[in-house]
Amino acid sequence: IYSKMRGNKPIRKHGLQCPLNGYQIGSWVVFLFEIAVSYVIILPTIPSSLKLTYTIIISIALYLILHNGLLATVVDPTDETVLEELAAREKGQEYITNLKHFCTICNAHVRSRSKHCGQCNRCVDVFDHHC
């Protein structure tokens, strides 16, 4: 439904699509640094009797950060009303809506809390600096 290009910019499907954003690269570098600090610097200073407990706690915490970070990165943040309107237009049907906001870049109606993201070149539902 969404074309691969809008204007002269590609429309990104998710956060792992290349080219990666500098902030994304920076966040993954910080995460790798946290792993190194946790296992190389912090764990060796823990007394032997508590080392296993702390290793399990740190490992679970780092896994949850990685898991939730990847889930947030691969989700499609597109405002569903944009997809519905473009699908209707593609089928030659009229799209009727009560929405008052319109994205001139996507050429579609959007919800009031949606905003066009310049990084991924799509309207994002409840825009909150997602990428």
Short mmCIF file of N, CA and C in Angstrom, two decimals, residues 54-115:
data_model
loop_
_atom_site.label_atom_id
_atom_site.label_comp_id
_atom_site.label_asym_id
_atom_site.label_seq_id
_atom_site.Cartn_x
_atom_site.Cartn_y
_atom_site.Cartn_z
N TYR A 54 23.69 -12.05 41.35
CA TYR A 54 23.85 -10.80 40.59
C TYR A 54 24.00 -11.07 39.09
N THR A 55 24.66 -12.15 38.73
CA THR A 55 24.79 -12.51 37.32
C THR A 55 23.43 -12.79 36.70
N ILE A 56 22.58 -13.50 37.43
CA ILE A 56 21.24 -13.80 36.93
C ILE A 56 20.42 -12.52 36.81
N ILE A 57 20.47 -11.67 37.83
CA ILE A 57 19.70 -10.42 37.80
C ILE A 57 20.15 -9.51 36.66
N ILE A 58 21.45 -9.33 36.51
CA ILE A 58 21.97 -8.48 35.44
C ILE A 58 21.65 -9.07 34.07
N SER A 59 21.78 -10.39 33.94
CA SER A 59 21.48 -11.04 32.65
C SER A 59 20.02 -10.88 32.27
N ILE A 60 19.12 -11.05 33.24
CA ILE A 60 17.69 -10.87 32.95
C ILE A 60 17.39 -9.43 32.58
N ALA A 61 17.96 -8.49 33.31
CA ALA A 61 17.72 -7.07 33.01
C ALA A 61 18.24 -6.71 31.62
N LEU A 62 19.43 -7.17 31.26
CA LEU A 62 19.98 -6.86 29.94
C LEU A 62 19.17 -7.54 28.84
N TYR A 63 18.70 -8.76 29.08
CA TYR A 63 17.85 -9.44 28.10
C TYR A 63 16.56 -8.66 27.87
N LEU A 64 15.92 -8.20 28.96
CA LEU A 64 14.68 -7.45 28.82
C LEU A 64 14.89 -6.14 28.06
N ILE A 65 16.00 -5.47 28.32
CA ILE A 65 16.31 -4.24 27.58
C ILE A 65 16.48 -4.55 26.10
N LEU A 66 17.22 -5.60 25.77
CA LEU A 66 17.44 -5.98 24.37
C LEU A 66 16.12 -6.39 23.71
N HIS A 67 15.35 -7.24 24.37
CA HIS A 67 14.09 -7.73 23.82
C HIS A 67 13.12 -6.58 23.55
N ASN A 68 12.90 -5.72 24.53
CA ASN A 68 11.96 -4.61 24.37
C ASN A 68 12.47 -3.58 23.37
N GLY A 69 13.78 -3.37 23.33
CA GLY A 69 14.36 -2.46 22.34
C GLY A 69 14.14 -2.96 20.93
N LEU A 70 14.34 -4.25 20.71
CA LEU A 70 14.11 -4.81 19.37
C LEU A 70 12.63 -4.77 18.99
N LEU A 71 11.75 -5.07 19.94
CA LEU A 71 10.31 -5.00 19.66
C LEU A 71 9.91 -3.58 19.26
N ALA A 72 10.40 -2.60 19.99
CA ALA A 72 10.07 -1.21 19.68
C ALA A 72 10.65 -0.78 18.33
N THR A 73 11.77 -1.37 17.94
CA THR A 73 12.43 -0.99 16.71
C THR A 73 11.76 -1.58 15.47
N VAL A 74 11.19 -2.77 15.58
CA VAL A 74 10.63 -3.43 14.40
C VAL A 74 9.13 -3.17 14.20
N VAL A 75 8.49 -2.47 15.12
CA VAL A 75 7.06 -2.21 14.99
C VAL A 75 6.82 -1.17 13.88
N ASP A 76 5.69 -1.33 13.19
CA ASP A 76 5.30 -0.35 12.16
C ASP A 76 4.46 0.73 12.85
N PRO A 77 4.98 1.96 12.93
CA PRO A 77 4.30 3.02 13.68
C PRO A 77 3.27 3.81 12.87
N THR A 78 2.99 3.39 11.65
CA THR A 78 2.13 4.17 10.76
C THR A 78 0.73 4.34 11.32
N ASP A 79 0.20 5.55 11.20
CA ASP A 79 -1.19 5.84 11.57
C ASP A 79 -2.08 4.96 10.69
N GLU A 80 -2.91 4.14 11.32
CA GLU A 80 -3.75 3.18 10.58
C GLU A 80 -4.72 3.86 9.62
N THR A 81 -5.14 5.08 9.95
CA THR A 81 -6.07 5.77 9.06
C THR A 81 -5.41 6.10 7.73
N VAL A 82 -4.12 6.34 7.74
CA VAL A 82 -3.39 6.58 6.48
C VAL A 82 -3.43 5.32 5.63
N LEU A 83 -3.16 4.17 6.26
CA LEU A 83 -3.18 2.90 5.53
C LEU A 83 -4.57 2.60 4.98
N GLU A 84 -5.59 2.86 5.80
CA GLU A 84 -6.97 2.60 5.36
C GLU A 84 -7.35 3.50 4.17
N GLU A 85 -6.98 4.78 4.27
CA GLU A 85 -7.33 5.72 3.20
C GLU A 85 -6.59 5.37 1.91
N LEU A 86 -5.32 5.03 2.01
CA LEU A 86 -4.56 4.68 0.81
C LEU A 86 -5.06 3.37 0.20
N ALA A 87 -5.47 2.41 1.04
CA ALA A 87 -6.02 1.15 0.54
C ALA A 87 -7.34 1.39 -0.19
N ALA A 88 -8.18 2.25 0.37
CA ALA A 88 -9.46 2.56 -0.28
C ALA A 88 -9.21 3.26 -1.61
N ARG A 89 -8.27 4.18 -1.62
CA ARG A 89 -7.96 4.91 -2.86
C ARG A 89 -7.42 3.96 -3.94
N GLU A 90 -6.61 3.00 -3.49
CA GLU A 90 -6.03 2.03 -4.43
C GLU A 90 -7.12 1.15 -5.06
N LYS A 91 -8.19 0.88 -4.30
CA LYS A 91 -9.32 0.09 -4.81
C LYS A 91 -10.32 0.93 -5.58
N GLY A 92 -10.08 2.24 -5.65
CA GLY A 92 -10.99 3.14 -6.34
C GLY A 92 -12.21 3.51 -5.53
N GLN A 93 -12.16 3.30 -4.21
CA GLN A 93 -13.28 3.60 -3.33
C GLN A 93 -13.08 4.97 -2.68
N GLU A 94 -14.19 5.58 -2.30
CA GLU A 94 -14.11 6.86 -1.60
C GLU A 94 -13.88 6.59 -0.12
N TYR A 95 -12.99 7.34 0.49
CA TYR A 95 -12.71 7.19 1.92
C TYR A 95 -13.44 8.30 2.67
N ILE A 96 -14.39 7.91 3.51
CA ILE A 96 -15.17 8.88 4.27
C ILE A 96 -14.69 8.87 5.72
N THR A 97 -14.39 10.05 6.24
CA THR A 97 -13.89 10.16 7.60
C THR A 97 -14.33 11.47 8.24
N ASN A 98 -14.33 11.50 9.55
CA ASN A 98 -14.63 12.71 10.30
C ASN A 98 -13.34 13.40 10.79
N LEU A 99 -12.20 12.83 10.43
CA LEU A 99 -10.93 13.39 10.88
C LEU A 99 -10.69 14.75 10.24
N LYS A 100 -10.21 15.69 11.05
CA LYS A 100 -9.99 17.06 10.57
C LYS A 100 -8.55 17.31 10.16
N HIS A 101 -7.63 16.48 10.63
CA HIS A 101 -6.21 16.68 10.33
C HIS A 101 -5.84 15.95 9.04
N PHE A 102 -4.98 16.60 8.27
CA PHE A 102 -4.60 16.06 6.97
C PHE A 102 -3.09 16.25 6.79
N CYS A 103 -2.41 15.20 6.38
CA CYS A 103 -0.98 15.29 6.10
C CYS A 103 -0.80 15.55 4.61
N THR A 104 -0.20 16.69 4.29
CA THR A 104 -0.01 17.04 2.89
C THR A 104 1.13 16.25 2.26
N ILE A 105 1.99 15.67 3.08
CA ILE A 105 3.09 14.87 2.55
C ILE A 105 2.58 13.48 2.17
N CYS A 106 1.83 12.85 3.08
CA CYS A 106 1.25 11.53 2.79
C CYS A 106 -0.02 11.63 1.94
N ASN A 107 -0.57 12.85 1.88
CA ASN A 107 -1.80 13.09 1.15
C ASN A 107 -2.93 12.21 1.69
N ALA A 108 -3.06 12.23 3.05
CA ALA A 108 -4.08 11.41 3.69
C ALA A 108 -4.50 12.05 5.02
N HIS A 109 -5.70 11.68 5.48
CA HIS A 109 -6.18 12.15 6.77
C HIS A 109 -5.42 11.40 7.88
N VAL A 110 -5.20 12.08 9.00
CA VAL A 110 -4.50 11.47 10.13
C VAL A 110 -5.23 11.81 11.42
N ARG A 111 -4.95 11.04 12.45
CA ARG A 111 -5.52 11.31 13.77
C ARG A 111 -4.89 12.57 14.34
N SER A 112 -5.53 13.14 15.34
CA SER A 112 -5.07 14.43 15.88
C SER A 112 -3.69 14.35 16.53
N ARG A 113 -3.30 13.20 17.06
CA ARG A 113 -2.00 13.09 17.72
C ARG A 113 -0.93 12.52 16.80
N SER A 114 -1.24 12.33 15.54
CA SER A 114 -0.27 11.83 14.58
C SER A 114 0.55 12.98 14.00
N LYS A 115 1.77 12.65 13.60
CA LYS A 115 2.65 13.65 13.00
C LYS A 115 3.50 12.95 11.96
#
